[in-house]
CSV table of C-alpha atoms in Angstrom, one decimal:
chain,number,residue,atom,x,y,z
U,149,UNK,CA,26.6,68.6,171.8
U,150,UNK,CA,25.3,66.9,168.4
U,151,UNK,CA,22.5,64.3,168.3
U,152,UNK,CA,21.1,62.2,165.6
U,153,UNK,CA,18.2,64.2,165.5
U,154,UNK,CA,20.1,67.3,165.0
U,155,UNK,CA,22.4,66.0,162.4
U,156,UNK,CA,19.3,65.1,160.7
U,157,UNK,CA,18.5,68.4,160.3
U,158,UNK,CA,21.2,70.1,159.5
U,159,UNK,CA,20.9,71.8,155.9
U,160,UNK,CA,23.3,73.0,153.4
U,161,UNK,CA,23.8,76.8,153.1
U,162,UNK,CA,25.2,79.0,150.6
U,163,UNK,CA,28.8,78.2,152.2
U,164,UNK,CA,30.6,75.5,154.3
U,165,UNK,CA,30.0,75.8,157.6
U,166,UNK,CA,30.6,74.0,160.9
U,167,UNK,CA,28.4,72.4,163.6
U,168,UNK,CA,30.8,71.5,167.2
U,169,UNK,CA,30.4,68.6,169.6
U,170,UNK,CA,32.6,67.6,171.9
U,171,UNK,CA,36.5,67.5,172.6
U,172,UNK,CA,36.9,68.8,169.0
U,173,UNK,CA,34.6,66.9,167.0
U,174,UNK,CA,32.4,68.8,164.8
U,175,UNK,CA,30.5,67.7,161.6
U,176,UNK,CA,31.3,70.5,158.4
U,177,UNK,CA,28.5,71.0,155.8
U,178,UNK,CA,28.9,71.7,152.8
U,179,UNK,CA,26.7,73.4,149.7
U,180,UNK,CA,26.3,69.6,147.6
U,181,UNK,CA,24.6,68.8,151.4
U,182,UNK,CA,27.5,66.8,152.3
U,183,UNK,CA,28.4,65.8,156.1
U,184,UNK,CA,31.7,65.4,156.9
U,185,UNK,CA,33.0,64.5,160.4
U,186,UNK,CA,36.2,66.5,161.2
U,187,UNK,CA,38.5,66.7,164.3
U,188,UNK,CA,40.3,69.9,165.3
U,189,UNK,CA,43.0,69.7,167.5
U,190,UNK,CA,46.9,71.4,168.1
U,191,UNK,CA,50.1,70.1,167.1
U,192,UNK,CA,53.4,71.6,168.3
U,193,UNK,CA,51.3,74.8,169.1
U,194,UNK,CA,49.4,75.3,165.7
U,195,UNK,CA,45.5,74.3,165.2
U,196,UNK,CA,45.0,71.8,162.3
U,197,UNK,CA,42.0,69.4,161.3
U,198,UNK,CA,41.8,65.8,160.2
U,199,UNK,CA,39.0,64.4,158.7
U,200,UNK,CA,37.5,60.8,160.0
U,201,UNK,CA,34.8,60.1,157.7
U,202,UNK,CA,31.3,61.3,155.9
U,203,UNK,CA,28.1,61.1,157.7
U,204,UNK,CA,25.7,58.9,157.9
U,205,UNK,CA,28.0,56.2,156.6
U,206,UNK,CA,29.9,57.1,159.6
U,207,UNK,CA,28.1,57.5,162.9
U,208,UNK,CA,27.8,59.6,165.9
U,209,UNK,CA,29.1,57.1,167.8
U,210,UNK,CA,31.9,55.9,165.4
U,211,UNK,CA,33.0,59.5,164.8
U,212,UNK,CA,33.1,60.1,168.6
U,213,UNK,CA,35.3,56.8,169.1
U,214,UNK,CA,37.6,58.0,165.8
U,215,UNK,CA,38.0,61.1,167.5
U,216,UNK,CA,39.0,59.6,170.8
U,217,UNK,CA,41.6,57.2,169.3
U,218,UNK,CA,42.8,60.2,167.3
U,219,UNK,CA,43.0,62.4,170.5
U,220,UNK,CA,44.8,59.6,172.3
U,221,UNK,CA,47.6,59.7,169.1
U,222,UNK,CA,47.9,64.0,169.5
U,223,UNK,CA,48.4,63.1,173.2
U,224,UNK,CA,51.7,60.9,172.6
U,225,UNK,CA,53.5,63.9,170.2
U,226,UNK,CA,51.9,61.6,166.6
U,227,UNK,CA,51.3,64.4,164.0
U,228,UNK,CA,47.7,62.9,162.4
U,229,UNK,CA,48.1,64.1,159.1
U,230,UNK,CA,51.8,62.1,159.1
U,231,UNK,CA,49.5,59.1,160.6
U,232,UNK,CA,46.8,59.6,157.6
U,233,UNK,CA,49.7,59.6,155.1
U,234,UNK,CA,51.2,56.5,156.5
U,235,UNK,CA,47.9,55.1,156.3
U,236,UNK,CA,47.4,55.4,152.6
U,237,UNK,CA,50.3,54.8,151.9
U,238,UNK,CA,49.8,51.1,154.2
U,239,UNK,CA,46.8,50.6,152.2
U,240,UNK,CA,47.9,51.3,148.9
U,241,UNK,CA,51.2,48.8,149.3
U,242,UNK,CA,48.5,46.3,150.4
U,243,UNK,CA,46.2,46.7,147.3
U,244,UNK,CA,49.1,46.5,144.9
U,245,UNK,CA,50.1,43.6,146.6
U,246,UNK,CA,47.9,41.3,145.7
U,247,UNK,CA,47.9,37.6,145.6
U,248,UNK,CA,48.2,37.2,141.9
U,249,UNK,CA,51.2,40.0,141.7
U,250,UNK,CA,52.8,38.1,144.1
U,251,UNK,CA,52.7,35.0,142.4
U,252,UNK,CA,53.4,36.1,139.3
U,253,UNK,CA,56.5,37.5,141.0
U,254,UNK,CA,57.6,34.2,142.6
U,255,UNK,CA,57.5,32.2,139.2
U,256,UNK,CA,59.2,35.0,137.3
U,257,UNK,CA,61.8,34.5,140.0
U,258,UNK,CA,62.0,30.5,139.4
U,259,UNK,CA,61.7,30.7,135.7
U,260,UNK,CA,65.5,32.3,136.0
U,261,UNK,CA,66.3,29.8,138.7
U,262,UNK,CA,65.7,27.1,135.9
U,263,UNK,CA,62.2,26.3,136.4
U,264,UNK,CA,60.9,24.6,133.4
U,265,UNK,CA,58.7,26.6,131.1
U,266,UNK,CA,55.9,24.3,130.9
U,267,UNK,CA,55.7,24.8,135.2
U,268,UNK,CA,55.6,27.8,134.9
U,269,UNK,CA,53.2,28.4,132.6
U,270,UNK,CA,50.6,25.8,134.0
U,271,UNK,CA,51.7,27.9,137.4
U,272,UNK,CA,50.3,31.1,135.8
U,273,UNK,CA,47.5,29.3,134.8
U,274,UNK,CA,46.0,28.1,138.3
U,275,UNK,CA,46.8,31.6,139.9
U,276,UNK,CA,45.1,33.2,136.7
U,277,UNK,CA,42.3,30.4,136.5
U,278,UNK,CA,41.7,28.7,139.3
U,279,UNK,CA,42.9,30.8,141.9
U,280,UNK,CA,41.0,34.1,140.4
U,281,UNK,CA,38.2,34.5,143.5
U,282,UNK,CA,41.3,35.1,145.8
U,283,UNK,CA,43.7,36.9,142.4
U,284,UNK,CA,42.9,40.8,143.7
U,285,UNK,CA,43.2,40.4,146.9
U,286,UNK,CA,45.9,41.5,149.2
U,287,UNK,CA,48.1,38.4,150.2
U,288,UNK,CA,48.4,39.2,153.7
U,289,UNK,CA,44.4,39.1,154.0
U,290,UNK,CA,44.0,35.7,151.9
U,291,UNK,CA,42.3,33.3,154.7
U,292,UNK,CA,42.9,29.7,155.0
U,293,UNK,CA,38.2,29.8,154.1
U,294,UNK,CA,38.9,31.8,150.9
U,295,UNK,CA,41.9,29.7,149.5
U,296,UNK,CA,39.6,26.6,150.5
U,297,UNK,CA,36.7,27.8,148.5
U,298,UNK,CA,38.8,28.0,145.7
U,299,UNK,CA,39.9,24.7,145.9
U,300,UNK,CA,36.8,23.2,146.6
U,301,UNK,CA,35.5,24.6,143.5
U,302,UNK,CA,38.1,22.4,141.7
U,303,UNK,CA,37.4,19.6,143.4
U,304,UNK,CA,33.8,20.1,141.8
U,305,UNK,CA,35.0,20.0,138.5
U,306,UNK,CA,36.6,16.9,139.1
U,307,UNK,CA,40.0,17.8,139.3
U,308,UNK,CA,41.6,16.9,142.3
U,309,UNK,CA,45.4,16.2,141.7
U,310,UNK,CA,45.4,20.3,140.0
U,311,UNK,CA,43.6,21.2,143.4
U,312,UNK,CA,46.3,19.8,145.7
U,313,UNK,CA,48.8,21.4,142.8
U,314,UNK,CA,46.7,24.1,143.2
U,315,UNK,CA,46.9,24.4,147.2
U,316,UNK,CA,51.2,23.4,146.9
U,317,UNK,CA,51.7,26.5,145.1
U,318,UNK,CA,49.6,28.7,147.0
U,319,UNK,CA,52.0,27.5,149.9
U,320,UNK,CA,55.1,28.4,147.6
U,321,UNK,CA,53.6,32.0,147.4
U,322,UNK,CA,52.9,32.5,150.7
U,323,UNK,CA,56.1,31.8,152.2
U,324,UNK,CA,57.5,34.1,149.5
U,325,UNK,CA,55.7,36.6,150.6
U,326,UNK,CA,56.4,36.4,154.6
U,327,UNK,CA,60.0,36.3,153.0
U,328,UNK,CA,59.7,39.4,151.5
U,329,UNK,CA,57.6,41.2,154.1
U,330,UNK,CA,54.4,41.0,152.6
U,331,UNK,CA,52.5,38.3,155.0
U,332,UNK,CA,52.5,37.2,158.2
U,333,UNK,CA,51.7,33.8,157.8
U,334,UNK,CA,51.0,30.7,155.5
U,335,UNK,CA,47.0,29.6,155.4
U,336,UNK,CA,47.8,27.0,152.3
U,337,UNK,CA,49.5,24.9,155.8
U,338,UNK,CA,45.7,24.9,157.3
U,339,UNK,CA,44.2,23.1,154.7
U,340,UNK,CA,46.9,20.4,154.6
U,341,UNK,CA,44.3,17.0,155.2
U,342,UNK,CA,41.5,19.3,154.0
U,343,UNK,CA,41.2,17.9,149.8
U,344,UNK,CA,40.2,15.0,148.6
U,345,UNK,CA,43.1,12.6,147.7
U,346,UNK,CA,43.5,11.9,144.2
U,347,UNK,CA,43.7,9.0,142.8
U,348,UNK,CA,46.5,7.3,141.3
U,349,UNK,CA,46.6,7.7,137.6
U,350,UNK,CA,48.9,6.8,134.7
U,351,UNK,CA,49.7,8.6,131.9
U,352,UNK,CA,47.5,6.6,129.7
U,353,UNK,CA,49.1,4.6,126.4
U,354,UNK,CA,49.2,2.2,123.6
U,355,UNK,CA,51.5,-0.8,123.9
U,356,UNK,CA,50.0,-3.3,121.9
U,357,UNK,CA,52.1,-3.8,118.2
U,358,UNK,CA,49.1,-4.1,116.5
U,359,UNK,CA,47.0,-1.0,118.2
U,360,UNK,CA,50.3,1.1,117.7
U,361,UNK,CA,50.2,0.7,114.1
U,362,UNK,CA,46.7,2.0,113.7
U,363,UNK,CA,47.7,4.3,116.0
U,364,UNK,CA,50.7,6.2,113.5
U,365,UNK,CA,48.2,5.5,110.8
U,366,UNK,CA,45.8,7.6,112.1
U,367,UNK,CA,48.4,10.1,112.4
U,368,UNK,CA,49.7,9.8,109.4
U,369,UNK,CA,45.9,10.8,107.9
U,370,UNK,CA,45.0,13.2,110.4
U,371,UNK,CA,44.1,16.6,108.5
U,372,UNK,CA,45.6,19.1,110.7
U,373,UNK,CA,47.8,22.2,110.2
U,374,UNK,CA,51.2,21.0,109.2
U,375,UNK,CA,53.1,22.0,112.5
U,376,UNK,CA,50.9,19.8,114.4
U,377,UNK,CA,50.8,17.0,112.4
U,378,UNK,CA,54.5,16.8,112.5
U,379,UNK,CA,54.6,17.3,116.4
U,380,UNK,CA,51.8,14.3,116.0
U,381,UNK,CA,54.8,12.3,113.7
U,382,UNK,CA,57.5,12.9,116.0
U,383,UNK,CA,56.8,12.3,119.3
U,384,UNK,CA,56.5,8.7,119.3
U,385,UNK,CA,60.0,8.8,117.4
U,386,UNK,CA,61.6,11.1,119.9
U,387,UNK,CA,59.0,9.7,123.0
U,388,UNK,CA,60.5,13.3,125.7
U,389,UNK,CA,58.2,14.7,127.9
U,390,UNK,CA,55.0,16.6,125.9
U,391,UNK,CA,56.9,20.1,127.5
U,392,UNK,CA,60.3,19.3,126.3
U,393,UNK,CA,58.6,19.2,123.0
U,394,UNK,CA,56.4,21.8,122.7
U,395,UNK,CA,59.3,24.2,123.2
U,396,UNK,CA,61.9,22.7,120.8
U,397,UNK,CA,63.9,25.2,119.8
U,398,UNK,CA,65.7,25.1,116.4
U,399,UNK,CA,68.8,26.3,117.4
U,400,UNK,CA,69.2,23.1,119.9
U,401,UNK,CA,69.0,20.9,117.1
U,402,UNK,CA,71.4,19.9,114.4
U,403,UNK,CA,70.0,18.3,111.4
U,404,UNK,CA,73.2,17.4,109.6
U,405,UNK,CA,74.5,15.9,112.6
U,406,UNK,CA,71.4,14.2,113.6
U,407,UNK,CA,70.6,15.6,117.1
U,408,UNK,CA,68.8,17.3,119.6
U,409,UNK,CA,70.4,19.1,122.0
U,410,UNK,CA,67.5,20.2,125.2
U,411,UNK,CA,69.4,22.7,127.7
U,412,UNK,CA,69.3,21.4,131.4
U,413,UNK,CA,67.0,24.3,132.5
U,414,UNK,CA,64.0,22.4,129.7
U,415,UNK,CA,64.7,19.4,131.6
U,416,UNK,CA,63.1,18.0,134.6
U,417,UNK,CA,66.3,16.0,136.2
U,418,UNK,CA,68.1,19.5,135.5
U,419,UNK,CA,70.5,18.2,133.0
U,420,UNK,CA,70.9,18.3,129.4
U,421,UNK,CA,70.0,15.8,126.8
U,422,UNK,CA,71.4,14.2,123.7
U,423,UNK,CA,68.5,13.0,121.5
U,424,UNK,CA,69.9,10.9,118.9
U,425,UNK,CA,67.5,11.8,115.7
U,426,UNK,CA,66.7,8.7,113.0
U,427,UNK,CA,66.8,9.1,109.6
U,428,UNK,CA,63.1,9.6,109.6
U,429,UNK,CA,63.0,12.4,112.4
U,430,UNK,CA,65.5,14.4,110.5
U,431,UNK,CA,63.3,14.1,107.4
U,432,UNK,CA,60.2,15.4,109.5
U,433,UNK,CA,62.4,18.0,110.3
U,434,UNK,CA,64.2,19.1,107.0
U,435,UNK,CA,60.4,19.4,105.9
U,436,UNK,CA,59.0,21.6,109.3
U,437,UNK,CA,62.2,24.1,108.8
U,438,UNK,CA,60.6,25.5,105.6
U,439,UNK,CA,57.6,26.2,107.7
U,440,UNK,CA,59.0,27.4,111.1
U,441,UNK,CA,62.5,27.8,109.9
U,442,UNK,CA,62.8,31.5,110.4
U,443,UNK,CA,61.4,31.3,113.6
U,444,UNK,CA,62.5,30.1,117.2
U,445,UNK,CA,60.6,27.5,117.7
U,446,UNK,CA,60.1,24.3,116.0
U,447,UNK,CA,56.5,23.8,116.3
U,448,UNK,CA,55.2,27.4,116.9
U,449,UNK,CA,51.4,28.1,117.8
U,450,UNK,CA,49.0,29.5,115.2
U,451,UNK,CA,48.8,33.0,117.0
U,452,UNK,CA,51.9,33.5,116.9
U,453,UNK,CA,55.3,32.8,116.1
U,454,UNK,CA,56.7,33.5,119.2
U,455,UNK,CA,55.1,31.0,121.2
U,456,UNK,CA,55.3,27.6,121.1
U,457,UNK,CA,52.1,25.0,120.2
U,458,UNK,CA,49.7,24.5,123.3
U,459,UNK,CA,49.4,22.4,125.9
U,460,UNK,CA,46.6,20.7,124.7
U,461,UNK,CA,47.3,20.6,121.2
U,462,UNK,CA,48.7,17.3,121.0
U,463,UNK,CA,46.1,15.6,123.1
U,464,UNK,CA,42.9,18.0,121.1
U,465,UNK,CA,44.7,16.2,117.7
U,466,UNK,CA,44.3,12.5,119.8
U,467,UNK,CA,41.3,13.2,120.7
U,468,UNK,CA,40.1,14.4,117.2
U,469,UNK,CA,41.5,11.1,116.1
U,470,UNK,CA,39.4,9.1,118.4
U,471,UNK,CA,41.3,8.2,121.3
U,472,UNK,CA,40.3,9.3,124.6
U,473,UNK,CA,42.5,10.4,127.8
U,474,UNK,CA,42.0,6.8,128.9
U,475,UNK,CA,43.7,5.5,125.7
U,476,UNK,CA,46.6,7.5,125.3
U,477,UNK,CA,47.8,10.7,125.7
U,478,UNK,CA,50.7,12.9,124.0
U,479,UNK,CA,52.9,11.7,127.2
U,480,UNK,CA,51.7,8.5,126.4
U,481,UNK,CA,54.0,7.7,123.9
U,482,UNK,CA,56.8,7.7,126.2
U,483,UNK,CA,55.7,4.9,127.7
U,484,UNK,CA,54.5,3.5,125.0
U,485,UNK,CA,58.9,3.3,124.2
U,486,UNK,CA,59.6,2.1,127.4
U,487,UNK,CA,57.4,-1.1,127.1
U,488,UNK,CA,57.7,-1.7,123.5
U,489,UNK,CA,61.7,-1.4,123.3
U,490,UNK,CA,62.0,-3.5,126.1
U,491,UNK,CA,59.8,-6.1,125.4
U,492,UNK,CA,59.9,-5.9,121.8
U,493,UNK,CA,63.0,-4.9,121.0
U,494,UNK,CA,65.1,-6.3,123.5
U,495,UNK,CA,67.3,-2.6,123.9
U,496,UNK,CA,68.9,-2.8,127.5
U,497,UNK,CA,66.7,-1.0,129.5
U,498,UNK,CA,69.4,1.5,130.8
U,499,UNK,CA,70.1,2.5,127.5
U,500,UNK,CA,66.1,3.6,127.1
U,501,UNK,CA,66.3,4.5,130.6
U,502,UNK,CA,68.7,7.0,129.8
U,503,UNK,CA,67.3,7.9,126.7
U,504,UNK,CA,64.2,8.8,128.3
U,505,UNK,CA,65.9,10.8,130.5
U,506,UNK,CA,65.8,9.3,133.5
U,507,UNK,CA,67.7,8.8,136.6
U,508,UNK,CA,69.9,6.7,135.6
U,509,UNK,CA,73.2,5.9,137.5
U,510,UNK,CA,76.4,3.3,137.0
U,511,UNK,CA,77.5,0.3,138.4
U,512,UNK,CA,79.7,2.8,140.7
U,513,UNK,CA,76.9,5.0,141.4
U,514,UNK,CA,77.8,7.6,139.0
U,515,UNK,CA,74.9,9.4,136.9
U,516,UNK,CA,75.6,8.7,133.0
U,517,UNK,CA,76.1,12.3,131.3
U,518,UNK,CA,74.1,13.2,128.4
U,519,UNK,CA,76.6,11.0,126.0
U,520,UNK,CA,76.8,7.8,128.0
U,521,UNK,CA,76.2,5.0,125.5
U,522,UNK,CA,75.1,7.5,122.6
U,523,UNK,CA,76.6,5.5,119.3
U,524,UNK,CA,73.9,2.7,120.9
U,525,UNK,CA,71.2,5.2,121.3
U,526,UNK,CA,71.8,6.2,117.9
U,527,UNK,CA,71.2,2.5,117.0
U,528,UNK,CA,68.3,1.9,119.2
U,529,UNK,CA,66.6,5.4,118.1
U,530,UNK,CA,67.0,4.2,114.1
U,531,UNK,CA,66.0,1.0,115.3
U,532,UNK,CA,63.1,2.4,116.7
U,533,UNK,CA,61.8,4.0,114.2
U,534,UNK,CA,62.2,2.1,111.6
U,535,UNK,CA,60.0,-0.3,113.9
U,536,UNK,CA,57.4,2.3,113.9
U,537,UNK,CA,57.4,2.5,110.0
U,538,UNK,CA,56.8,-1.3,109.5
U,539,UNK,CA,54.1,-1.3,112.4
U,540,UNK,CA,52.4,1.5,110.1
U,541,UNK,CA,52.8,-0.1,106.9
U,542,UNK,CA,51.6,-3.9,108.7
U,543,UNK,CA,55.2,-5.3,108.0
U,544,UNK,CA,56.3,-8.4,109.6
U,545,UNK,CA,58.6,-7.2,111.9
U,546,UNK,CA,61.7,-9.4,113.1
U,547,UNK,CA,62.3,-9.2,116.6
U,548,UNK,CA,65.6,-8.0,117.6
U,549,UNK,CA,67.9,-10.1,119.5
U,550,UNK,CA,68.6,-8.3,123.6
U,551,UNK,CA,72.0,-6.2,123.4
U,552,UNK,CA,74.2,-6.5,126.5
U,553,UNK,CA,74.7,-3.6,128.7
């Protein structure tokens, strides 16, 4: 029978050789002065061996309790080197399936359900970013503590509301996963309660005439690369969602017909969208074609042609400019429409309700399609921006008289 002493003193010879304890345990060592713990026993009548580990990492103790769990397997028929293979092969399917794989997985899969681009990308982002401490490991072992230190870390920066999106997300996965048979259970559900709540925060904006004509003459001056300048020239004339955008595509829009057609999957109601394009927009455009033209996208980034502007590269331009995120930001200017042609203008507001896309619905109940009230659009979109032109050039402007719905 082996002791620790004895195992201590065991020395390598010129070839392997084998030291025996009990009940078929024996350590084997080897010329290098390796110890490895090995387990003979007989399977369907033929001796075989099966290795449990390296000594010291692995003790006397642990080797004799390996050796008893694997004596208890030979006892009920198990063939241990099928066991071992099943084993790796357990493990392996666990390491590859990793929190992050899985997540990419689960917004590949809602990208081609319809999921707008701009989710998923900013999805990619927190699992990639914010989510990296828990990225390589296996979802099934992701704890309720580890996803929780993640997110505290983000509350610490000072972003809350991306913390809960965050946490919403890493729910999302995790029931993905026990759908497809990769976890047992959901820890995001724990730390429901467990964030800070963010606070309630508009898109900040400028609604003031005056403030919205410095405003477009600060764009208008801005010394950037052309693509972003007219993104910076547009969106207040076009006022969709930053997203809807950034991935403009030329072959949704007709110039000689004045329009913008966004697919329904681009689209946060799901539906698609007439946007009605003034004289001016069209002229942005015309000009941008020469550019970007021969591309896919309308405002491309500067790496490459094949992806769209970033994010941030409306609000970095803003922000150049001298407003902050508290002043207005590249959503802003939606609102900034909403207010202004309202109040202003006098446009019905279910016209620019439905121009911006909106829920909008009849006096039946009926949602408008994406050509309810479009020769008026067309009006109020000219109208708009022709306003926009006089508030940059510090016009008198005339205030419109209130259409009837």
């Amino acid at each position: 029978m082996l002791t620790d002493t004895k195992l201590r003193t065991l020395k390598p010879r010129e070839k392997v050789y084998r030291v025996a304890d009990t009940n078929g345990l024996c350590i084997e060592v080897r010329p290098t002065g390796a110890k490895l713990w090995r387990y003979r026993y007989r399977h369907a009548g033929k001796p075989s061996m099966a290795a449990l580990g390296e000594y010291p990492t692995m003790s006397l103790a642990e080797a004799r309790s390996e050796r008893d769990q694997a004596r208890a397997q030979v006892k009920e028929g198990l063939n241990l080197a099928h066991v071992a293979k099943a084993e790796r092969a357990a493990r392996m399917e666990r390491a590859s399936n990793t929190f992050a794989s899985v997540a990419l997985e689960f917004l590949a899969k809602r990208e081609k359900e319809g999921m707008g681009m701009d989710s998923v990308e900013r999805g990619r982002r927190l699992v990639e970013k914010d989510l990296a401490s828990i990225c390589n490991l296996p979802v099934a072992e992701v704890s309720a503590t580890m996803l929780l230190a993640a997110l505290r870390k983000m509350e610490k920066r000072g972003i809350v509301e991306s913390a809960h999106r965050a946490r919403g997300l890493a729910g999302q996965v995790f029931r993905y996963a026990i759908a497809t048979g990769r976890a047992e259970r959901n820890p995001a559900a724990d730390l429901i309660g467990a964030l800070e709540r963010p606070k309630t925060k508009h898109f900040a904006s400028i609604i003031l005439p005056s403030k919205i004509g410095e405003l477009l003459r600060s764009i208008y001056n801005y010394q950037g690369s052309l693509v972003t300048i007219a993104a910076l020239k547009l969106a207040p004339m076009v006022f969709v969602r930053p997203g809807e955008l950034r991935y403009a595509e030329w072959s949704e829009i007709n110039l000689d017909e004045a329009v913008w057609d966004i697919p329904a999957e681009k689209m946060k109601m799901k539906q698609p969208h007439l946007v009605p394009l003034s004289d001016q927009a069209v002229s942005i455009l015309r000009e941008l074609h020469l550019l970007t033209g021969g591309g896919k996208y309308v405002f491309p980034g500067v790496r490459s042609m094949r992806r769209p502007i970033s994010e941030n590269t409306v609000n970095a331009a803003l922000r150049y400019m001298g407003y902050d995120s508290d002043t207005m930001t590249g959503h802003g200017f939606r609102a900034m429409a909403r207010t202004v042609l309202d109040e202003e203008l006098g446009f019905p507001v279910d016209h620019i309700e439905h121009q911006l896309a909106h829920a909008v619905k009849d006096a039946n109940g009926r949602a408008y399609n994406r050509t309810s009230h479009l020769p008026a659009r067309r009006k109020m979109m000219q109208a708009w921006a022709d306003y926009l032109d006089s508030l940059r050039v510090g016009a008198k402007v005339i205030q419109l008289e209130r259409e009837s719905a």
